[in-house]
């Protein structure tokens, strides 16, 4: 099973303001098919609470900070995103939540497939059954 990881994005430092860039198949290990962002999250709210069967993502904190909790069915990993030049690569098949959004935070999400409601797994027990089955069949 592929592991999530932090990807350092290029950071071009300039006295007038810094610039970072994301290019598919370079910093992002997949072809970008969809881009969306999450913002104006009320205090204490959680986003996510699902897994994807096929979709991969790169999540970047463009502004502010938030945590991404990832679960492979056996253990959880927490990634705190608070720099716009770090992206979190989330392979397919990881259950995820996003929480602890700071005021005015913006989460940019780059996705490997177009929106497909059939790609989502919303039931955690079903997610664990799918994961166990995948492990048994290698």
mmCIF file of N, CA and C in Angstrom:
data_model
loop_
_atom_site.group_PDB
_atom_site.id
_atom_site.type_symbol
_atom_site.label_atom_id
_atom_site.label_comp_id
_atom_site.label_asym_id
_atom_site.label_seq_id
_atom_site.Cartn_x
_atom_site.Cartn_y
_atom_site.Cartn_z
ATOM 1 N N UNK A 1 0.845 -1.192 0.000
ATOM 2 C CA UNK A 1 0.000 0.000 0.000
ATOM 3 C C UNK A 1 0.880 1.241 0.000
ATOM 4 N N UNK A 2 0.565 2.133 -0.898
ATOM 5 C CA UNK A 2 1.337 3.365 -0.989
ATOM 6 C C UNK A 2 1.091 4.235 0.240
ATOM 7 N N UNK A 3 2.146 4.891 0.700
ATOM 8 C CA UNK A 3 2.085 5.696 1.915
ATOM 9 C C UNK A 3 1.907 7.175 1.595
ATOM 10 N N UNK A 4 1.155 7.880 2.438
ATOM 11 C CA UNK A 4 1.071 9.341 2.281
ATOM 12 C C UNK A 4 2.422 9.964 2.616
ATOM 13 N N UNK A 5 2.670 11.132 2.055
ATOM 14 C CA UNK A 5 3.949 11.795 2.334
ATOM 15 C C UNK A 5 3.835 13.287 2.057
ATOM 16 N N UNK A 6 4.685 14.027 2.738
ATOM 17 C CA UNK A 6 4.799 15.469 2.499
ATOM 18 C C UNK A 6 5.738 15.673 1.313
ATOM 19 N N UNK A 7 5.294 16.493 0.378
ATOM 20 C CA UNK A 7 6.105 16.841 -0.790
ATOM 21 C C UNK A 7 6.459 18.316 -0.675
ATOM 22 N N UNK A 8 7.765 18.603 -0.679
ATOM 23 C CA UNK A 8 8.179 20.002 -0.637
ATOM 24 C C UNK A 8 8.048 20.586 -2.043
ATOM 25 N N UNK A 9 7.308 21.662 -2.144
ATOM 26 C CA UNK A 9 7.075 22.325 -3.419
ATOM 27 C C UNK A 9 8.163 23.371 -3.651
ATOM 28 N N UNK A 10 8.465 23.686 -4.907
ATOM 29 C CA UNK A 10 9.454 24.723 -5.166
ATOM 30 C C UNK A 10 9.041 26.039 -4.504
ATOM 31 N N UNK A 11 10.007 26.707 -3.933
ATOM 32 C CA UNK A 11 9.763 28.008 -3.294
ATOM 33 C C UNK A 11 10.772 28.994 -3.869
ATOM 34 N N UNK A 12 10.263 29.954 -4.626
ATOM 35 C CA UNK A 12 11.117 30.983 -5.207
ATOM 36 C C UNK A 12 11.004 32.212 -4.303
ATOM 37 N N UNK A 13 12.092 32.495 -3.609
ATOM 38 C CA UNK A 13 12.111 33.597 -2.649
ATOM 39 C C UNK A 13 12.397 34.900 -3.385
ATOM 40 N N UNK A 14 11.606 35.917 -3.079
ATOM 41 C CA UNK A 14 11.735 37.220 -3.727
ATOM 42 C C UNK A 14 11.354 38.282 -2.707
ATOM 43 N N UNK A 15 12.068 39.379 -2.679
ATOM 44 C CA UNK A 15 11.760 40.454 -1.737
ATOM 45 C C UNK A 15 10.350 40.997 -1.928
ATOM 46 N N UNK A 16 9.804 40.863 -3.123
ATOM 47 C CA UNK A 16 8.456 41.353 -3.426
ATOM 48 C C UNK A 16 7.370 40.369 -3.000
ATOM 49 N N UNK A 17 7.774 39.187 -2.566
ATOM 50 C CA UNK A 17 6.837 38.134 -2.177
ATOM 51 C C UNK A 17 7.267 36.816 -2.795
ATOM 52 N N UNK A 18 7.099 35.752 -2.075
ATOM 53 C CA UNK A 18 7.533 34.438 -2.540
ATOM 54 C C UNK A 18 6.520 33.822 -3.497
ATOM 55 N N UNK A 19 6.992 32.856 -4.263
ATOM 56 C CA UNK A 19 6.151 32.180 -5.241
ATOM 57 C C UNK A 19 6.446 30.686 -5.168
ATOM 58 N N UNK A 20 5.398 29.878 -5.214
ATOM 59 C CA UNK A 20 5.553 28.429 -5.307
ATOM 60 C C UNK A 20 4.739 27.937 -6.487
ATOM 61 N N UNK A 21 5.102 26.769 -6.989
ATOM 62 C CA UNK A 21 4.458 26.230 -8.181
ATOM 63 C C UNK A 21 4.190 24.741 -7.992
ATOM 64 N N UNK A 22 3.116 24.269 -8.636
ATOM 65 C CA UNK A 22 2.799 22.842 -8.656
ATOM 66 C C UNK A 22 2.575 22.451 -10.106
ATOM 67 N N UNK A 23 3.284 21.429 -10.561
ATOM 68 C CA UNK A 23 3.092 20.922 -11.916
ATOM 69 C C UNK A 23 2.812 19.427 -11.838
ATOM 70 N N UNK A 24 1.804 18.991 -12.618
ATOM 71 C CA UNK A 24 1.488 17.572 -12.620
ATOM 72 C C UNK A 24 2.661 16.780 -13.174
ATOM 73 N N UNK A 25 2.785 15.568 -12.649
ATOM 74 C CA UNK A 25 3.851 14.640 -13.018
ATOM 75 C C UNK A 25 5.229 15.136 -12.602
ATOM 76 N N UNK A 26 5.276 16.245 -11.870
ATOM 77 C CA UNK A 26 6.530 16.732 -11.305
ATOM 78 C C UNK A 26 6.400 16.691 -9.795
ATOM 79 N N UNK A 27 5.853 17.744 -9.230
ATOM 80 C CA UNK A 27 5.606 17.749 -7.785
ATOM 81 C C UNK A 27 4.421 16.850 -7.443
ATOM 82 N N UNK A 28 3.461 16.781 -8.348
ATOM 83 C CA UNK A 28 2.273 15.949 -8.149
ATOM 84 C C UNK A 28 2.489 14.644 -8.921
ATOM 85 N N UNK A 29 2.406 13.497 -8.242
ATOM 86 C CA UNK A 29 2.704 12.229 -8.920
ATOM 87 C C UNK A 29 1.543 11.663 -9.739
ATOM 88 N N UNK A 30 0.642 12.530 -10.195
ATOM 89 C CA UNK A 30 -0.492 12.075 -10.998
ATOM 90 C C UNK A 30 -0.938 13.204 -11.914
ATOM 91 N N UNK A 31 -1.768 12.865 -12.889
ATOM 92 C CA UNK A 31 -2.361 13.868 -13.774
ATOM 93 C C UNK A 31 -3.498 14.550 -13.013
ATOM 94 N N UNK A 32 -3.508 15.860 -12.996
ATOM 95 C CA UNK A 32 -4.525 16.619 -12.265
ATOM 96 C C UNK A 32 -5.787 16.695 -13.117
ATOM 97 N N UNK A 33 -6.878 16.151 -12.597
ATOM 98 C CA UNK A 33 -8.156 16.158 -13.304
ATOM 99 C C UNK A 33 -9.171 17.114 -12.671
ATOM 100 N N UNK A 34 -8.918 17.490 -11.405
ATOM 101 C CA UNK A 34 -9.872 18.359 -10.711
ATOM 102 C C UNK A 34 -9.130 19.141 -9.639
ATOM 103 N N UNK A 35 -9.548 20.371 -9.445
ATOM 104 C CA UNK A 35 -8.988 21.224 -8.397
ATOM 105 C C UNK A 35 -10.142 21.854 -7.634
ATOM 106 N N UNK A 36 -10.048 21.805 -6.302
ATOM 107 C CA UNK A 36 -11.052 22.495 -5.487
ATOM 108 C C UNK A 36 -10.381 23.012 -4.226
ATOM 109 N N UNK A 37 -11.076 23.885 -3.520
ATOM 110 C CA UNK A 37 -10.516 24.434 -2.287
ATOM 111 C C UNK A 37 -11.600 24.498 -1.227
ATOM 112 N N UNK A 38 -11.145 24.401 -0.004
ATOM 113 C CA UNK A 38 -12.029 24.415 1.163
ATOM 114 C C UNK A 38 -11.674 25.659 1.968
ATOM 115 N N UNK A 39 -12.686 26.440 2.336
ATOM 116 C CA UNK A 39 -12.439 27.700 3.043
ATOM 117 C C UNK A 39 -13.654 28.056 3.882
ATOM 118 N N UNK A 40 -13.515 29.076 4.716
ATOM 119 C CA UNK A 40 -14.585 29.533 5.612
ATOM 120 C C UNK A 40 -15.141 28.392 6.467
ATOM 121 N N UNK A 41 -14.266 27.512 6.925
ATOM 122 C CA UNK A 41 -14.700 26.398 7.771
ATOM 123 C C UNK A 41 -14.957 26.948 9.176
ATOM 124 N N UNK A 42 -16.170 26.791 9.696
ATOM 125 C CA UNK A 42 -16.468 27.289 11.047
ATOM 126 C C UNK A 42 -15.602 26.585 12.098
ATOM 127 N N UNK A 43 -15.290 27.293 13.155
ATOM 128 C CA UNK A 43 -14.483 26.733 14.235
ATOM 129 C C UNK A 43 -15.042 25.415 14.741
ATOM 130 N N UNK A 44 -14.158 24.450 14.926
ATOM 131 C CA UNK A 44 -14.551 23.158 15.470
ATOM 132 C C UNK A 44 -15.107 22.175 14.451
ATOM 133 N N UNK A 45 -15.308 22.604 13.210
ATOM 134 C CA UNK A 45 -15.870 21.706 12.195
ATOM 135 C C UNK A 45 -14.803 20.773 11.619
ATOM 136 N N UNK A 46 -15.248 19.626 11.135
ATOM 137 C CA UNK A 46 -14.393 18.632 10.501
ATOM 138 C C UNK A 46 -14.860 18.430 9.069
ATOM 139 N N UNK A 47 -13.915 18.316 8.156
ATOM 140 C CA UNK A 47 -14.214 18.022 6.755
ATOM 141 C C UNK A 47 -13.734 16.611 6.450
ATOM 142 N N UNK A 48 -14.219 16.053 5.363
ATOM 143 C CA UNK A 48 -13.797 14.714 4.968
ATOM 144 C C UNK A 48 -14.689 13.666 5.596
ATOM 145 N N UNK A 49 -14.068 12.669 6.231
ATOM 146 C CA UNK A 49 -14.823 11.562 6.796
ATOM 147 C C UNK A 49 -15.197 10.560 5.718
ATOM 148 N N UNK A 50 -14.233 10.286 4.827
ATOM 149 C CA UNK A 50 -14.460 9.332 3.754
ATOM 150 C C UNK A 50 -13.120 8.881 3.187
ATOM 151 N N UNK A 51 -13.194 7.900 2.301
ATOM 152 C CA UNK A 51 -12.026 7.423 1.558
ATOM 153 C C UNK A 51 -12.410 7.375 0.086
ATOM 154 N N UNK A 52 -11.401 7.234 -0.752
ATOM 155 C CA UNK A 52 -11.620 7.101 -2.188
ATOM 156 C C UNK A 52 -11.131 5.735 -2.658
ATOM 157 N N UNK A 53 -11.849 5.153 -3.584
ATOM 158 C CA UNK A 53 -11.437 3.881 -4.176
ATOM 159 C C UNK A 53 -10.310 4.087 -5.185
ATOM 160 N N UNK A 54 -10.393 5.186 -5.970
ATOM 161 C CA UNK A 54 -9.417 5.419 -7.042
ATOM 162 C C UNK A 54 -8.679 6.747 -6.934
ATOM 163 N N UNK A 55 -9.301 7.746 -6.369
ATOM 164 C CA UNK A 55 -8.762 9.103 -6.378
ATOM 165 C C UNK A 55 -7.525 9.245 -5.504
ATOM 166 N N UNK A 56 -6.543 9.988 -6.017
ATOM 167 C CA UNK A 56 -5.371 10.414 -5.256
ATOM 168 C C UNK A 56 -5.467 11.928 -5.115
ATOM 169 N N UNK A 57 -4.840 12.469 -4.064
ATOM 170 C CA UNK A 57 -4.917 13.913 -3.854
ATOM 171 C C UNK A 57 -3.584 14.485 -3.394
ATOM 172 N N UNK A 58 -3.428 15.764 -3.665
ATOM 173 C CA UNK A 58 -2.376 16.563 -3.056
ATOM 174 C C UNK A 58 -3.087 17.715 -2.368
ATOM 175 N N UNK A 59 -2.851 17.860 -1.064
ATOM 176 C CA UNK A 59 -3.520 18.886 -0.256
ATOM 177 C C UNK A 59 -2.482 19.906 0.195
ATOM 178 N N UNK A 60 -2.790 21.185 -0.024
ATOM 179 C CA UNK A 60 -1.869 22.267 0.327
ATOM 180 C C UNK A 60 -2.618 23.293 1.178
ATOM 181 N N UNK A 61 -1.995 23.736 2.263
ATOM 182 C CA UNK A 61 -2.549 24.839 3.063
ATOM 183 C C UNK A 61 -2.082 26.145 2.408
ATOM 184 N N UNK A 62 -2.929 26.709 1.556
ATOM 185 C CA UNK A 62 -2.547 27.958 0.894
ATOM 186 C C UNK A 62 -2.477 29.109 1.879
ATOM 187 N N UNK A 63 -3.333 29.039 2.894
ATOM 188 C CA UNK A 63 -3.381 30.084 3.913
ATOM 189 C C UNK A 63 -3.763 29.425 5.229
ATOM 190 N N UNK A 64 -3.212 29.904 6.316
ATOM 191 C CA UNK A 64 -3.566 29.363 7.622
ATOM 192 C C UNK A 64 -3.034 27.961 7.836
ATOM 193 N N UNK A 65 -3.748 27.219 8.680
ATOM 194 C CA UNK A 65 -3.289 25.877 9.023
ATOM 195 C C UNK A 65 -4.477 24.967 9.309
ATOM 196 N N UNK A 66 -4.226 23.672 9.204
ATOM 197 C CA UNK A 66 -5.216 22.650 9.538
ATOM 198 C C UNK A 66 -4.495 21.316 9.629
ATOM 199 N N UNK A 67 -5.158 20.328 10.207
ATOM 200 C CA UNK A 67 -4.615 18.980 10.319
ATOM 201 C C UNK A 67 -5.346 18.053 9.371
ATOM 202 N N UNK A 68 -4.610 17.095 8.823
ATOM 203 C CA UNK A 68 -5.192 16.035 8.006
ATOM 204 C C UNK A 68 -4.897 14.727 8.730
ATOM 205 N N UNK A 69 -5.948 14.026 9.108
ATOM 206 C CA UNK A 69 -5.816 12.738 9.779
ATOM 207 C C UNK A 69 -6.085 11.649 8.753
ATOM 208 N N UNK A 70 -5.135 10.738 8.607
ATOM 209 C CA UNK A 70 -5.253 9.653 7.638
ATOM 210 C C UNK A 70 -5.254 8.323 8.373
ATOM 211 N N UNK A 71 -6.070 7.404 7.900
ATOM 212 C CA UNK A 71 -6.267 6.119 8.552
ATOM 213 C C UNK A 71 -6.241 5.033 7.486
ATOM 214 N N UNK A 72 -5.414 4.014 7.700
ATOM 215 C CA UNK A 72 -5.343 2.911 6.740
ATOM 216 C C UNK A 72 -6.160 1.704 7.183
ATOM 217 N N UNK A 73 -6.983 1.888 8.212
ATOM 218 C CA UNK A 73 -7.778 0.794 8.743
ATOM 219 C C UNK A 73 -7.151 0.142 9.959
ATOM 220 N N UNK A 74 -5.866 0.446 10.195
ATOM 221 C CA UNK A 74 -5.162 -0.123 11.343
ATOM 222 C C UNK A 74 -4.545 0.949 12.234
ATOM 223 N N UNK A 75 -4.013 1.981 11.602
ATOM 224 C CA UNK A 75 -3.403 3.061 12.382
ATOM 225 C C UNK A 75 -3.687 4.406 11.737
ATOM 226 N N UNK A 76 -3.624 5.435 12.566
ATOM 227 C CA UNK A 76 -3.857 6.801 12.104
ATOM 228 C C UNK A 76 -2.544 7.566 12.051
ATOM 229 N N UNK A 77 -2.461 8.466 11.085
ATOM 230 C CA UNK A 77 -1.335 9.392 10.974
ATOM 231 C C UNK A 77 -1.919 10.790 10.891
ATOM 232 N N UNK A 78 -1.305 11.747 11.573
ATOM 233 C CA UNK A 78 -1.756 13.131 11.522
ATOM 234 C C UNK A 78 -0.666 13.985 10.887
ATOM 235 N N UNK A 79 -1.071 14.789 9.927
ATOM 236 C CA UNK A 79 -0.166 15.722 9.264
ATOM 237 C C UNK A 79 -0.707 17.128 9.516
ATOM 238 N N UNK A 80 0.124 17.997 10.074
ATOM 239 C CA UNK A 80 -0.256 19.393 10.287
ATOM 240 C C UNK A 80 0.285 20.211 9.122
ATOM 241 N N UNK A 81 -0.630 20.812 8.376
ATOM 242 C CA UNK A 81 -0.223 21.616 7.228
ATOM 243 C C UNK A 81 -0.342 23.092 7.582
ATOM 244 N N UNK A 82 0.754 23.827 7.396
ATOM 245 C CA UNK A 82 0.757 25.250 7.744
ATOM 246 C C UNK A 82 1.737 26.068 6.907
ATOM 247 N N UNK A 83 2.235 25.483 5.836
ATOM 248 C CA UNK A 83 3.149 26.181 4.929
ATOM 249 C C UNK A 83 2.650 25.979 3.501
ATOM 250 N N UNK A 84 2.599 27.039 2.733
ATOM 251 C CA UNK A 84 2.054 26.942 1.378
ATOM 252 C C UNK A 84 3.023 26.289 0.401
ATOM 253 N N UNK A 85 4.214 25.936 0.849
ATOM 254 C CA UNK A 85 5.175 25.257 -0.022
ATOM 255 C C UNK A 85 5.357 23.788 0.358
ATOM 256 N N UNK A 86 4.411 23.248 1.140
ATOM 257 C CA UNK A 86 4.360 21.815 1.426
ATOM 258 C C UNK A 86 3.017 21.275 0.969
ATOM 259 N N UNK A 87 3.038 20.134 0.308
ATOM 260 C CA UNK A 87 1.806 19.469 -0.087
ATOM 261 C C UNK A 87 1.775 18.075 0.527
ATOM 262 N N UNK A 88 0.604 17.641 0.926
ATOM 263 C CA UNK A 88 0.446 16.289 1.454
ATOM 264 C C UNK A 88 -0.117 15.405 0.350
ATOM 265 N N UNK A 89 0.655 14.414 -0.056
ATOM 266 C CA UNK A 89 0.188 13.450 -1.044
ATOM 267 C C UNK A 89 -0.610 12.369 -0.317
ATOM 268 N N UNK A 90 -1.867 12.175 -0.741
ATOM 269 C CA UNK A 90 -2.743 11.163 -0.150
ATOM 270 C C UNK A 90 -3.070 10.138 -1.236
ATOM 271 N N UNK A 91 -2.472 8.944 -1.157
ATOM 272 C CA UNK A 91 -2.788 7.909 -2.144
ATOM 273 C C UNK A 91 -4.241 7.445 -1.997
ATOM 274 N N UNK A 92 -4.742 6.744 -2.997
ATOM 275 C CA UNK A 92 -6.093 6.190 -2.921
ATOM 276 C C UNK A 92 -6.154 5.220 -1.733
ATOM 277 N N UNK A 93 -7.376 5.051 -1.210
ATOM 278 C CA UNK A 93 -7.577 4.036 -0.188
ATOM 279 C C UNK A 93 -7.279 4.441 1.244
ATOM 280 N N UNK A 94 -7.087 5.701 1.515
ATOM 281 C CA UNK A 94 -6.873 6.177 2.892
ATOM 282 C C UNK A 94 -8.119 6.935 3.349
ATOM 283 N N UNK A 95 -8.614 6.597 4.527
ATOM 284 C CA UNK A 95 -9.713 7.338 5.145
ATOM 285 C C UNK A 95 -9.144 8.657 5.621
ATOM 286 N N UNK A 96 -9.862 9.759 5.381
ATOM 287 C CA UNK A 96 -9.304 11.051 5.806
ATOM 288 C C UNK A 96 -10.331 11.969 6.431
ATOM 289 N N UNK A 97 -9.839 12.748 7.376
ATOM 290 C CA UNK A 97 -10.573 13.838 8.006
ATOM 291 C C UNK A 97 -9.654 15.040 7.970
ATOM 292 N N UNK A 98 -10.245 16.207 7.951
ATOM 293 C CA UNK A 98 -9.482 17.447 8.072
ATOM 294 C C UNK A 98 -10.131 18.247 9.192
ATOM 295 N N UNK A 99 -9.313 18.742 10.140
ATOM 296 C CA UNK A 99 -9.862 19.512 11.248
ATOM 297 C C UNK A 99 -8.840 20.530 11.754
ATOM 298 N N UNK A 100 -9.194 21.194 12.840
ATOM 299 C CA UNK A 100 -8.346 22.236 13.443
ATOM 300 C C UNK A 100 -8.019 23.355 12.462
ATOM 301 N N UNK A 101 -9.008 23.763 11.680
ATOM 302 C CA UNK A 101 -8.803 24.846 10.721
ATOM 303 C C UNK A 101 -8.621 26.162 11.459
ATOM 304 N N UNK A 102 -7.560 26.878 11.125
ATOM 305 C CA UNK A 102 -7.365 28.209 11.692
ATOM 306 C C UNK A 102 -8.263 29.205 10.965
ATOM 307 N N UNK A 103 -8.428 30.379 11.569
ATOM 308 C CA UNK A 103 -9.218 31.432 10.947
ATOM 309 C C UNK A 103 -8.617 31.785 9.587
ATOM 310 N N UNK A 104 -9.463 31.938 8.584
ATOM 311 C CA UNK A 104 -9.061 32.314 7.218
ATOM 312 C C UNK A 104 -8.168 31.283 6.525
ATOM 313 N N UNK A 105 -8.218 30.033 6.961
ATOM 314 C CA UNK A 105 -7.418 29.017 6.282
ATOM 315 C C UNK A 105 -8.066 28.633 4.950
ATOM 316 N N UNK A 106 -7.205 28.243 4.013
ATOM 317 C CA UNK A 106 -7.652 27.787 2.697
ATOM 318 C C UNK A 106 -6.887 26.510 2.371
ATOM 319 N N UNK A 107 -7.635 25.433 2.113
ATOM 320 C CA UNK A 107 -7.041 24.153 1.719
ATOM 321 C C UNK A 107 -7.257 23.960 0.227
ATOM 322 N N UNK A 108 -6.173 23.876 -0.521
ATOM 323 C CA UNK A 108 -6.227 23.582 -1.944
ATOM 324 C C UNK A 108 -6.077 22.077 -2.116
ATOM 325 N N UNK A 109 -6.974 21.472 -2.909
ATOM 326 C CA UNK A 109 -6.918 20.030 -3.138
ATOM 327 C C UNK A 109 -6.850 19.775 -4.634
ATOM 328 N N UNK A 110 -5.809 19.064 -5.054
ATOM 329 C CA UNK A 110 -5.652 18.637 -6.439
ATOM 330 C C UNK A 110 -5.983 17.155 -6.485
ATOM 331 N N UNK A 111 -6.864 16.766 -7.398
ATOM 332 C CA UNK A 111 -7.365 15.395 -7.445
ATOM 333 C C UNK A 111 -7.010 14.721 -8.767
ATOM 334 N N UNK A 112 -6.861 13.405 -8.721
ATOM 335 C CA UNK A 112 -6.442 12.651 -9.901
ATOM 336 C C UNK A 112 -7.601 12.254 -10.813
ATOM 337 N N UNK A 113 -8.837 12.355 -10.323
ATOM 338 C CA UNK A 113 -9.983 12.027 -11.175
ATOM 339 C C UNK A 113 -11.039 13.124 -11.044
ATOM 340 N N UNK A 114 -11.899 13.199 -12.035
ATOM 341 C CA UNK A 114 -13.031 14.121 -11.956
ATOM 342 C C UNK A 114 -13.988 13.630 -10.866
ATOM 343 N N UNK A 115 -14.858 14.496 -10.397
ATOM 344 C CA UNK A 115 -15.804 14.116 -9.346
ATOM 345 C C UNK A 115 -16.608 12.897 -9.786
ATOM 346 N N UNK A 116 -16.619 11.886 -8.919
ATOM 347 C CA UNK A 116 -17.364 10.658 -9.178
ATOM 348 C C UNK A 116 -17.939 10.182 -7.844
ATOM 349 N N UNK A 117 -19.246 10.361 -7.627
ATOM 350 C CA UNK A 117 -19.828 9.966 -6.339
ATOM 351 C C UNK A 117 -19.646 8.482 -6.026
ATOM 352 N N UNK A 118 -19.461 7.643 -7.052
ATOM 353 C CA UNK A 118 -19.256 6.213 -6.816
ATOM 354 C C UNK A 118 -17.854 5.896 -6.310
ATOM 355 N N UNK A 119 -16.958 6.866 -6.354
ATOM 356 C CA UNK A 119 -15.587 6.648 -5.878
ATOM 357 C C UNK A 119 -15.466 6.804 -4.365
ATOM 358 N N UNK A 120 -16.468 7.382 -3.732
ATOM 359 C CA UNK A 120 -16.423 7.659 -2.296
ATOM 360 C C UNK A 120 -16.848 6.448 -1.474
ATOM 361 N N UNK A 121 -16.164 6.251 -0.358
ATOM 362 C CA UNK A 121 -16.584 5.287 0.661
ATOM 363 C C UNK A 121 -16.880 6.117 1.906
ATOM 364 N N UNK A 122 -18.158 6.153 2.305
ATOM 365 C CA UNK A 122 -18.564 6.967 3.454
ATOM 366 C C UNK A 122 -18.736 6.159 4.734
ATOM 367 N N UNK A 123 -18.818 4.856 4.622
ATOM 368 C CA UNK A 123 -19.025 4.000 5.789
ATOM 369 C C UNK A 123 -17.674 3.424 6.228
ATOM 370 N N UNK A 124 -17.261 3.751 7.451
ATOM 371 C CA UNK A 124 -15.944 3.344 7.925
ATOM 372 C C UNK A 124 -15.809 1.825 8.018
ATOM 373 N N UNK A 125 -16.856 1.134 8.431
ATOM 374 C CA UNK A 125 -16.785 -0.328 8.525
ATOM 375 C C UNK A 125 -16.633 -0.949 7.134
ATOM 376 N N UNK A 126 -17.331 -0.408 6.147
ATOM 377 C CA UNK A 126 -17.166 -0.882 4.771
ATOM 378 C C UNK A 126 -15.739 -0.635 4.295
ATOM 379 N N UNK A 127 -15.198 0.534 4.635
ATOM 380 C CA UNK A 127 -13.818 0.870 4.297
ATOM 381 C C UNK A 127 -12.863 -0.174 4.864
ATOM 382 N N UNK A 128 -13.031 -0.539 6.125
ATOM 383 C CA UNK A 128 -12.141 -1.526 6.744
ATOM 384 C C UNK A 128 -12.272 -2.889 6.063
ATOM 385 N N UNK A 129 -13.488 -3.276 5.693
ATOM 386 C CA UNK A 129 -13.685 -4.558 4.992
ATOM 387 C C UNK A 129 -12.968 -4.540 3.637
ATOM 388 N N UNK A 130 -13.073 -3.445 2.908
ATOM 389 C CA UNK A 130 -12.402 -3.323 1.613
ATOM 390 C C UNK A 130 -10.893 -3.416 1.793
ATOM 391 N N UNK A 131 -10.363 -2.731 2.790
ATOM 392 C CA UNK A 131 -8.920 -2.746 3.059
ATOM 393 C C UNK A 131 -8.420 -4.147 3.409
ATOM 394 N N UNK A 132 -9.180 -4.841 4.252
ATOM 395 C CA UNK A 132 -8.796 -6.200 4.631
ATOM 396 C C UNK A 132 -8.780 -7.123 3.411
ATOM 397 N N UNK A 133 -9.774 -6.970 2.565
ATOM 398 C CA UNK A 133 -9.880 -7.787 1.353
ATOM 399 C C UNK A 133 -8.677 -7.501 0.424
ATOM 400 N N UNK A 134 -8.319 -6.227 0.272
ATOM 401 C CA UNK A 134 -7.176 -5.862 -0.564
ATOM 402 C C UNK A 134 -5.882 -6.447 -0.022
ATOM 403 N N UNK A 135 -5.720 -6.438 1.298
ATOM 404 C CA UNK A 135 -4.515 -6.996 1.913
ATOM 405 C C UNK A 135 -4.426 -8.506 1.687
ATOM 406 N N UNK A 136 -5.556 -9.189 1.758
ATOM 407 C CA UNK A 136 -5.574 -10.638 1.560
ATOM 408 C C UNK A 136 -5.206 -11.024 0.137
ATOM 409 N N UNK A 137 -5.571 -10.177 -0.827
ATOM 410 C CA UNK A 137 -5.316 -10.479 -2.232
ATOM 411 C C UNK A 137 -4.062 -9.800 -2.774
ATOM 412 N N UNK A 138 -3.339 -9.131 -1.868
ATOM 413 C CA UNK A 138 -2.082 -8.511 -2.227
ATOM 414 C C UNK A 138 -2.227 -7.431 -3.212
#
